[in-house]
Short mmCIF file of C-alpha atoms in Angstrom, two decimals:
data_model
loop_
_atom_site.label_atom_id
_atom_site.label_comp_id
_atom_site.label_asym_id
_atom_site.label_seq_id
_atom_site.Cartn_x
_atom_site.Cartn_y
_atom_site.Cartn_z
CA MET U 13 109.97 127.02 113.21
CA LYS U 14 106.66 125.19 113.43
CA THR U 15 105.53 123.40 116.59
CA ALA U 16 103.50 120.19 116.49
CA LEU U 17 101.66 118.46 119.32
CA ILE U 18 101.32 114.67 119.02
CA THR U 19 99.13 112.63 121.34
CA GLY U 20 99.91 108.94 121.46
CA ILE U 21 103.57 109.78 120.82
CA THR U 22 104.86 106.42 122.09
CA GLY U 23 102.74 104.40 119.69
CA GLN U 24 103.72 103.08 116.29
CA ASP U 25 102.36 106.06 114.34
CA GLY U 26 103.42 108.63 116.90
CA SER U 27 107.04 107.53 116.79
CA TYR U 28 107.26 107.54 112.98
CA LEU U 29 105.46 110.89 112.78
CA ALA U 30 107.75 112.45 115.39
CA GLU U 31 110.80 111.36 113.38
CA LEU U 32 109.33 112.83 110.20
CA LEU U 33 108.47 116.19 111.77
CA LEU U 34 111.82 116.54 113.53
CA GLU U 35 113.57 115.87 110.21
CA LYS U 36 111.51 118.70 108.73
CA GLY U 37 112.67 121.10 111.44
CA TYR U 38 109.60 121.09 113.68
CA ALA U 39 109.60 121.38 117.44
CA VAL U 40 107.65 118.34 118.64
CA ILE U 41 105.65 118.14 121.86
CA GLY U 42 104.77 114.53 122.61
CA ILE U 43 102.05 113.38 125.01
CA LYS U 44 102.00 109.93 126.59
CA ARG U 45 99.73 108.47 129.23
CA ARG U 46 101.17 107.73 132.64
CA THR U 47 101.90 104.04 133.21
CA SER U 48 103.94 102.09 135.77
CA LEU U 49 106.16 100.90 132.91
CA ILE U 50 108.21 103.51 131.06
CA SER U 51 107.22 102.16 127.60
CA THR U 52 109.13 104.75 125.58
CA ASP U 53 111.25 102.31 123.59
CA ARG U 54 109.85 103.54 120.25
CA ILE U 55 111.00 107.11 120.94
CA ASP U 56 114.03 106.68 123.19
CA HIS U 57 116.31 107.67 120.31
CA LEU U 58 114.59 111.07 120.09
CA PHE U 59 115.35 112.30 123.60
CA HIS U 60 118.72 113.73 122.62
CA ASN U 61 116.99 116.10 120.20
CA LYS U 62 116.54 119.52 121.79
CA LYS U 63 113.43 120.14 119.67
CA PHE U 64 111.64 117.17 121.25
CA LYS U 65 109.77 117.36 124.58
CA LEU U 66 107.67 114.71 126.30
CA TYR U 67 104.79 115.28 128.72
CA TYR U 68 102.33 113.07 130.54
CA GLY U 69 98.68 113.49 129.72
CA SER U 70 95.49 111.44 129.79
CA MET U 71 92.74 111.77 127.21
CA HIS U 72 90.32 111.40 130.13
CA ASP U 73 91.51 114.72 131.57
CA SER U 74 91.46 118.05 129.74
CA GLY U 75 93.61 119.93 132.28
CA TRP U 76 96.91 119.22 130.56
CA MET U 77 95.39 120.13 127.19
CA TYR U 78 94.70 123.71 128.22
CA GLU U 79 98.08 124.00 129.93
CA ILE U 80 100.11 122.68 126.98
CA LEU U 81 98.14 124.58 124.33
CA LYS U 82 98.47 127.82 126.28
CA LYS U 83 102.20 127.31 126.79
CA TYR U 84 103.28 126.17 123.30
CA LYS U 85 100.49 127.40 120.98
CA PRO U 86 101.22 124.62 118.44
CA ASP U 87 100.77 125.16 114.72
CA GLU U 88 99.62 121.58 114.23
CA ILE U 89 97.94 118.96 116.41
CA TYR U 90 97.99 115.27 115.57
CA ASN U 91 95.55 113.31 117.72
CA LEU U 92 96.77 109.72 117.55
CA ALA U 93 95.94 108.64 121.12
CA ALA U 94 93.57 105.69 121.40
CA GLN U 95 92.80 102.32 122.89
CA SER U 96 93.26 100.93 119.40
CA HIS U 97 92.85 97.19 119.78
CA VAL U 98 89.49 96.32 118.21
CA ARG U 99 89.04 92.99 120.03
CA VAL U 100 89.86 94.59 123.40
CA SER U 101 87.24 97.29 122.79
CA PHE U 102 84.53 94.65 123.22
CA ASP U 103 85.92 93.89 126.68
CA CYS U 104 86.49 97.55 127.64
CA PRO U 105 83.86 99.55 125.69
CA THR U 106 83.51 102.42 128.17
CA GLU U 107 87.26 102.94 128.50
CA THR U 108 87.73 102.76 124.73
CA THR U 109 84.91 105.18 124.00
CA ASP U 110 86.00 107.76 126.54
CA ILE U 111 89.57 107.82 125.20
CA VAL U 112 88.75 107.71 121.50
CA ALA U 113 85.54 109.76 121.31
CA MET U 114 85.41 112.02 124.34
CA GLY U 115 89.18 112.42 124.39
CA ALA U 116 89.08 113.81 120.87
CA LEU U 117 86.26 116.16 121.86
CA ARG U 118 88.15 117.45 124.91
CA LEU U 119 91.25 118.21 122.83
CA LEU U 120 89.29 119.74 119.99
CA GLU U 121 87.33 122.00 122.32
CA ALA U 122 90.52 123.12 124.08
CA ALA U 123 92.00 123.93 120.68
CA ARG U 124 88.89 125.88 119.67
CA LEU U 125 89.13 128.06 122.77
CA LEU U 126 92.90 128.57 122.94
CA THR U 127 94.35 127.97 119.46
CA PRO U 128 91.47 128.29 116.96
CA ASP U 129 93.85 128.71 114.01
CA VAL U 130 95.69 125.44 114.70
CA LYS U 131 95.63 122.72 112.04
CA PHE U 132 94.12 119.61 113.62
CA TYR U 133 94.62 116.04 112.39
CA GLN U 134 92.33 113.29 113.67
CA ALA U 135 93.28 109.63 113.28
CA SER U 136 90.16 108.06 111.84
CA SER U 137 90.08 104.39 110.94
CA SER U 138 88.97 102.03 108.19
CA GLU U 139 87.20 100.08 110.96
CA MET U 140 84.48 102.75 110.72
CA TYR U 141 83.26 101.06 107.52
CA GLY U 142 82.61 97.91 109.52
CA ASP U 143 80.60 95.28 107.72
CA ASN U 144 79.46 97.51 104.85
CA PRO U 145 79.71 95.17 101.83
CA GLU U 146 80.52 98.01 99.42
CA TYR U 147 84.13 98.20 98.33
CA PRO U 148 86.52 99.72 97.63
CA GLN U 149 85.69 102.18 100.39
CA THR U 150 86.02 105.90 99.71
CA GLU U 151 85.54 109.09 101.71
CA LEU U 152 81.82 108.91 100.82
CA THR U 153 81.17 105.25 101.68
CA LYS U 154 78.54 104.74 104.39
CA LEU U 155 80.01 104.08 107.84
CA GLN U 156 78.72 100.93 109.54
CA PRO U 157 80.95 100.42 112.61
CA ALA U 158 81.12 96.86 113.95
CA SER U 159 82.91 97.36 117.28
CA PRO U 160 82.93 99.81 120.21
CA TYR U 161 86.29 101.08 118.94
CA ALA U 162 84.85 101.78 115.48
CA CYS U 163 81.75 103.45 116.93
CA ALA U 164 83.96 105.78 118.96
CA LYS U 165 86.06 106.58 115.89
CA VAL U 166 82.92 107.51 113.95
CA PHE U 167 81.95 109.96 116.71
CA ALA U 168 85.40 111.61 116.60
CA HIS U 169 85.38 111.59 112.79
CA ASN U 170 82.06 113.44 112.68
CA LEU U 171 83.32 115.94 115.24
CA MET U 172 86.03 117.04 112.80
CA ARG U 173 83.46 117.85 110.14
CA ASN U 174 81.26 119.57 112.72
CA TYR U 175 84.05 121.84 114.01
CA ARG U 176 85.30 122.44 110.47
CA GLU U 177 81.92 123.62 109.23
CA GLY U 178 80.56 125.08 112.46
CA TYR U 179 83.62 127.01 113.64
CA GLY U 180 85.75 127.28 110.50
CA MET U 181 88.60 125.31 112.08
CA PHE U 182 91.21 123.52 109.98
CA CYS U 183 90.25 119.94 110.89
CA CYS U 184 91.22 116.89 108.84
CA SER U 185 90.49 113.22 109.32
CA GLY U 186 92.78 110.60 107.88
CA ILE U 187 90.81 107.40 107.28
CA LEU U 188 93.81 105.13 107.52
CA PHE U 189 93.49 101.51 106.54
CA ASN U 190 95.57 98.90 108.35
CA HIS U 191 99.16 99.97 108.60
CA GLU U 192 101.86 97.92 110.27
CA SER U 193 105.59 98.00 110.96
CA PRO U 194 108.23 96.47 113.24
CA ARG U 195 106.91 98.92 115.85
CA ARG U 196 103.40 97.46 115.80
CA GLY U 197 102.12 96.28 119.18
CA GLU U 198 102.69 92.60 119.89
CA THR U 199 98.98 91.88 120.43
CA PHE U 200 98.03 92.82 116.85
CA VAL U 201 97.72 89.87 114.50
CA THR U 202 100.39 90.95 112.00
CA ARG U 203 103.08 91.46 114.64
CA LYS U 204 101.90 88.35 116.45
CA ILE U 205 102.57 86.38 113.27
CA THR U 206 106.01 87.80 112.45
CA MET U 207 107.20 87.57 116.04
CA ALA U 208 105.96 83.99 116.40
CA ALA U 209 107.77 82.98 113.19
CA ALA U 210 111.01 84.45 114.53
CA ARG U 211 110.56 82.83 117.95
CA ILE U 212 109.86 79.43 116.39
CA LYS U 213 113.05 79.74 114.33
CA MET U 214 114.96 80.50 117.52
CA GLY U 215 113.44 77.58 119.41
CA LEU U 216 111.62 79.94 121.79
CA GLN U 217 108.04 79.03 120.80
CA GLU U 218 106.28 75.87 119.65
CA LYS U 219 102.86 77.00 118.40
CA LEU U 220 101.07 80.08 117.09
CA TYR U 221 97.37 80.41 117.95
CA LEU U 222 95.22 82.61 115.71
CA GLY U 223 91.56 83.45 115.12
CA ASN U 224 89.81 84.19 111.82
CA LEU U 225 92.22 83.69 108.92
CA ASP U 226 89.67 84.70 106.29
CA ALA U 227 89.35 88.37 107.30
CA LYS U 228 90.74 90.59 104.53
CA ARG U 229 92.56 93.85 105.10
CA ASP U 230 94.28 96.58 103.09
CA TRP U 231 97.76 96.58 104.66
CA GLY U 232 100.42 99.28 104.29
CA HIS U 233 103.53 100.44 106.15
CA ALA U 234 103.13 103.00 108.94
CA ALA U 235 106.21 104.93 107.80
CA ASP U 236 104.42 105.62 104.50
CA TYR U 237 101.14 106.55 106.16
CA VAL U 238 102.45 109.22 108.56
CA LYS U 239 103.66 111.17 105.53
CA ALA U 240 100.04 111.39 104.41
CA MET U 241 99.06 112.77 107.83
CA TRP U 242 101.57 115.59 107.46
CA LEU U 243 100.55 116.31 103.86
CA MET U 244 96.91 116.79 104.90
CA LEU U 245 97.86 119.67 107.17
CA GLN U 246 99.95 121.36 104.47
CA GLN U 247 96.96 121.91 102.17
CA ASP U 248 95.18 125.24 101.70
CA GLU U 249 91.82 123.76 102.68
CA PRO U 250 90.99 121.05 105.26
CA ASP U 251 89.43 117.81 104.09
CA ASP U 252 89.16 114.09 104.87
CA TYR U 253 91.20 111.45 103.03
CA VAL U 254 91.30 107.69 102.69
CA ILE U 255 94.88 106.43 103.07
CA ALA U 256 95.31 102.90 101.74
CA THR U 257 97.19 100.76 99.23
CA GLY U 258 94.11 99.84 97.19
CA LYS U 259 94.91 96.12 97.56
CA THR U 260 93.46 93.62 100.01
CA HIS U 261 94.89 90.43 101.46
CA SER U 262 93.61 87.90 104.00
CA VAL U 263 95.18 87.15 107.36
CA LYS U 264 95.97 83.75 105.84
CA ASP U 265 97.90 85.50 103.04
CA PHE U 266 99.93 87.47 105.58
CA LEU U 267 100.58 84.30 107.58
CA GLU U 268 101.67 82.24 104.58
CA LEU U 269 103.94 84.97 103.25
CA THR U 270 105.63 85.33 106.64
CA PHE U 271 106.09 81.59 107.13
CA LYS U 272 107.42 81.24 103.59
CA LEU U 273 110.07 83.84 104.38
CA ALA U 274 110.88 81.97 107.57
CA ASP U 275 110.85 78.55 105.81
CA LEU U 276 108.24 77.23 108.24
CA ASP U 277 105.28 74.90 107.73
CA VAL U 278 101.97 76.60 108.57
CA GLU U 279 100.18 73.28 109.13
CA ARG U 280 102.77 72.20 111.68
CA TYR U 281 103.00 75.32 113.78
CA VAL U 282 99.65 77.16 113.55
CA GLU U 283 96.38 76.31 115.31
CA ILE U 284 93.03 78.13 115.32
CA SER U 285 91.50 79.19 118.64
CA GLU U 286 87.95 80.47 119.09
CA ARG U 287 89.04 82.91 121.79
CA PHE U 288 90.71 85.10 119.17
CA PHE U 289 87.54 85.60 117.11
CA ARG U 290 85.67 88.91 117.38
CA PRO U 291 82.02 88.95 118.51
CA HIS U 292 81.23 90.94 115.36
CA GLU U 293 83.65 90.35 112.51
CA VAL U 294 84.56 92.77 109.73
CA PRO U 295 85.06 90.53 106.69
CA LEU U 296 86.76 92.84 104.19
CA LEU U 297 88.39 96.27 104.12
CA LEU U 298 89.72 97.74 100.87
CA GLY U 299 90.43 101.43 100.47
CA ASP U 300 90.40 103.68 97.43
CA PRO U 301 93.27 106.21 97.86
CA SER U 302 92.50 108.07 94.61
CA LYS U 303 91.69 111.35 96.34
CA ALA U 304 94.91 111.30 98.37
CA LYS U 305 96.90 110.56 95.24
CA GLU U 306 95.25 113.37 93.28
CA LYS U 307 95.15 116.12 95.92
CA LEU U 308 98.05 115.22 98.23
CA GLY U 309 100.35 113.61 95.70
CA TRP U 310 100.63 110.67 98.07
CA ALA U 311 101.14 107.01 97.24
CA PRO U 312 102.57 104.14 99.30
CA LYS U 313 106.15 103.16 98.56
CA MET U 314 106.06 99.71 100.20
CA ASP U 315 103.87 96.76 99.25
CA LEU U 316 102.85 93.77 101.38
CA LYS U 317 106.03 91.81 100.67
CA ASP U 318 108.16 94.79 101.70
CA LEU U 319 106.12 95.15 104.88
CA VAL U 320 106.32 91.48 105.86
CA ARG U 321 110.04 91.38 105.11
CA ASP U 322 110.69 94.45 107.26
CA MET U 323 108.65 93.11 110.18
CA TYR U 324 110.02 89.57 110.08
CA LEU U 325 113.69 90.59 109.83
CA SER U 326 113.28 93.02 112.72
CA ASP U 327 111.66 90.36 114.88
CA PHE U 328 114.21 87.76 113.80
CA HIS U 329 117.17 89.83 114.97
CA HIS U 330 115.40 90.83 118.19
CA GLN U 331 114.50 87.25 119.07
CA GLU U 332 118.02 86.15 118.15
CA LYS U 333 119.39 88.46 120.84
CA ILE U 334 116.90 87.08 123.36
CA ALA U 335 117.79 83.49 122.50
CA LYS U 336 121.51 84.17 122.88
CA SER U 337 120.98 85.93 126.21
CA LEU U 338 119.12 82.85 127.44
CA GLY U 339 121.86 80.54 126.26
CA VAL U 340 119.62 78.82 123.73
CA ASN U 341 121.43 76.67 121.20
CA ILE U 342 120.23 78.18 117.90
CA SER U 343 119.98 75.72 115.05
CA PRO U 344 122.00 76.66 111.91
CA SER U 345 118.78 76.11 109.93
CA ALA U 346 117.38 79.26 111.55
CA TYR U 347 119.64 81.28 109.25
CA SER U 348 119.05 79.26 106.10
CA GLN U 349 116.58 81.67 104.48
CA LEU U 350 118.10 85.01 105.55
CA ALA U 351 120.34 85.39 102.53
CA GLU U 352 117.32 85.09 100.24
CA ILE U 353 115.12 87.61 102.09
#
């Protein structure tokens, strides 16, 4: 039985990856940072599984890394921990950089000293391409990071190549383009949109405030993308891969598709606010997943419509429960579109 260590286990990707690995018979060791709130809702359903264990650990501190690696000697490490909100990274650049860049270095160095044969996956990001006008972006496209978060990801990304070539370690970086799901954090624009649409339908919210609607992203479903992470570590040789759909859509496209599903008028409910604009905007991200398709046999199963439908329906039913618990009189029109979705 293989053992996998996942940092950032309580996040969107961590929860989907843990489910996948447990289904494949792995023992999974999850690491979450200590917070005053429990915040394990994405993985609460896994606690009954005897092959799943959860530990506290901070990417600022390497002590737990040596202890856990020495105790469990994992076959695979998936480093998903991060302060991953790009806009917030401008407000907290030091915190973001220490978690994303130095945290990856601490874990990689601990692995080199204690488990040098481990297969190591690093969560790289399409944000590393920044404002490079060349597209579609491939594994060879020049990195031009446009945020503290992206700069830190570039550092960690280059570490993987350095340890792979310098020490012969099995290190892979997955350059994942935007991937969403019903488990996406509520501060991210996609989830903000689907949740607002559901809340408006329930009479719980009047307006949705957004920033730049013209930014274009290559959006996929997180459940598809974690399969690519696992496939990378099953190869004979380590390498880096772009994971994307190969199609790009604007924030406005995502918004309009969501509000169409919800039968809502964008002009009536949405307003633009300058406070949601980034200091340095990334205008377009579009990935070329050809290498992943050829070498990993990977391709996304869900398109943008599937993604939006999944996210909106999940938020609709969640907000419905909230509205009922508050005694809100839900209009029958809130359910008018559900049969067609």
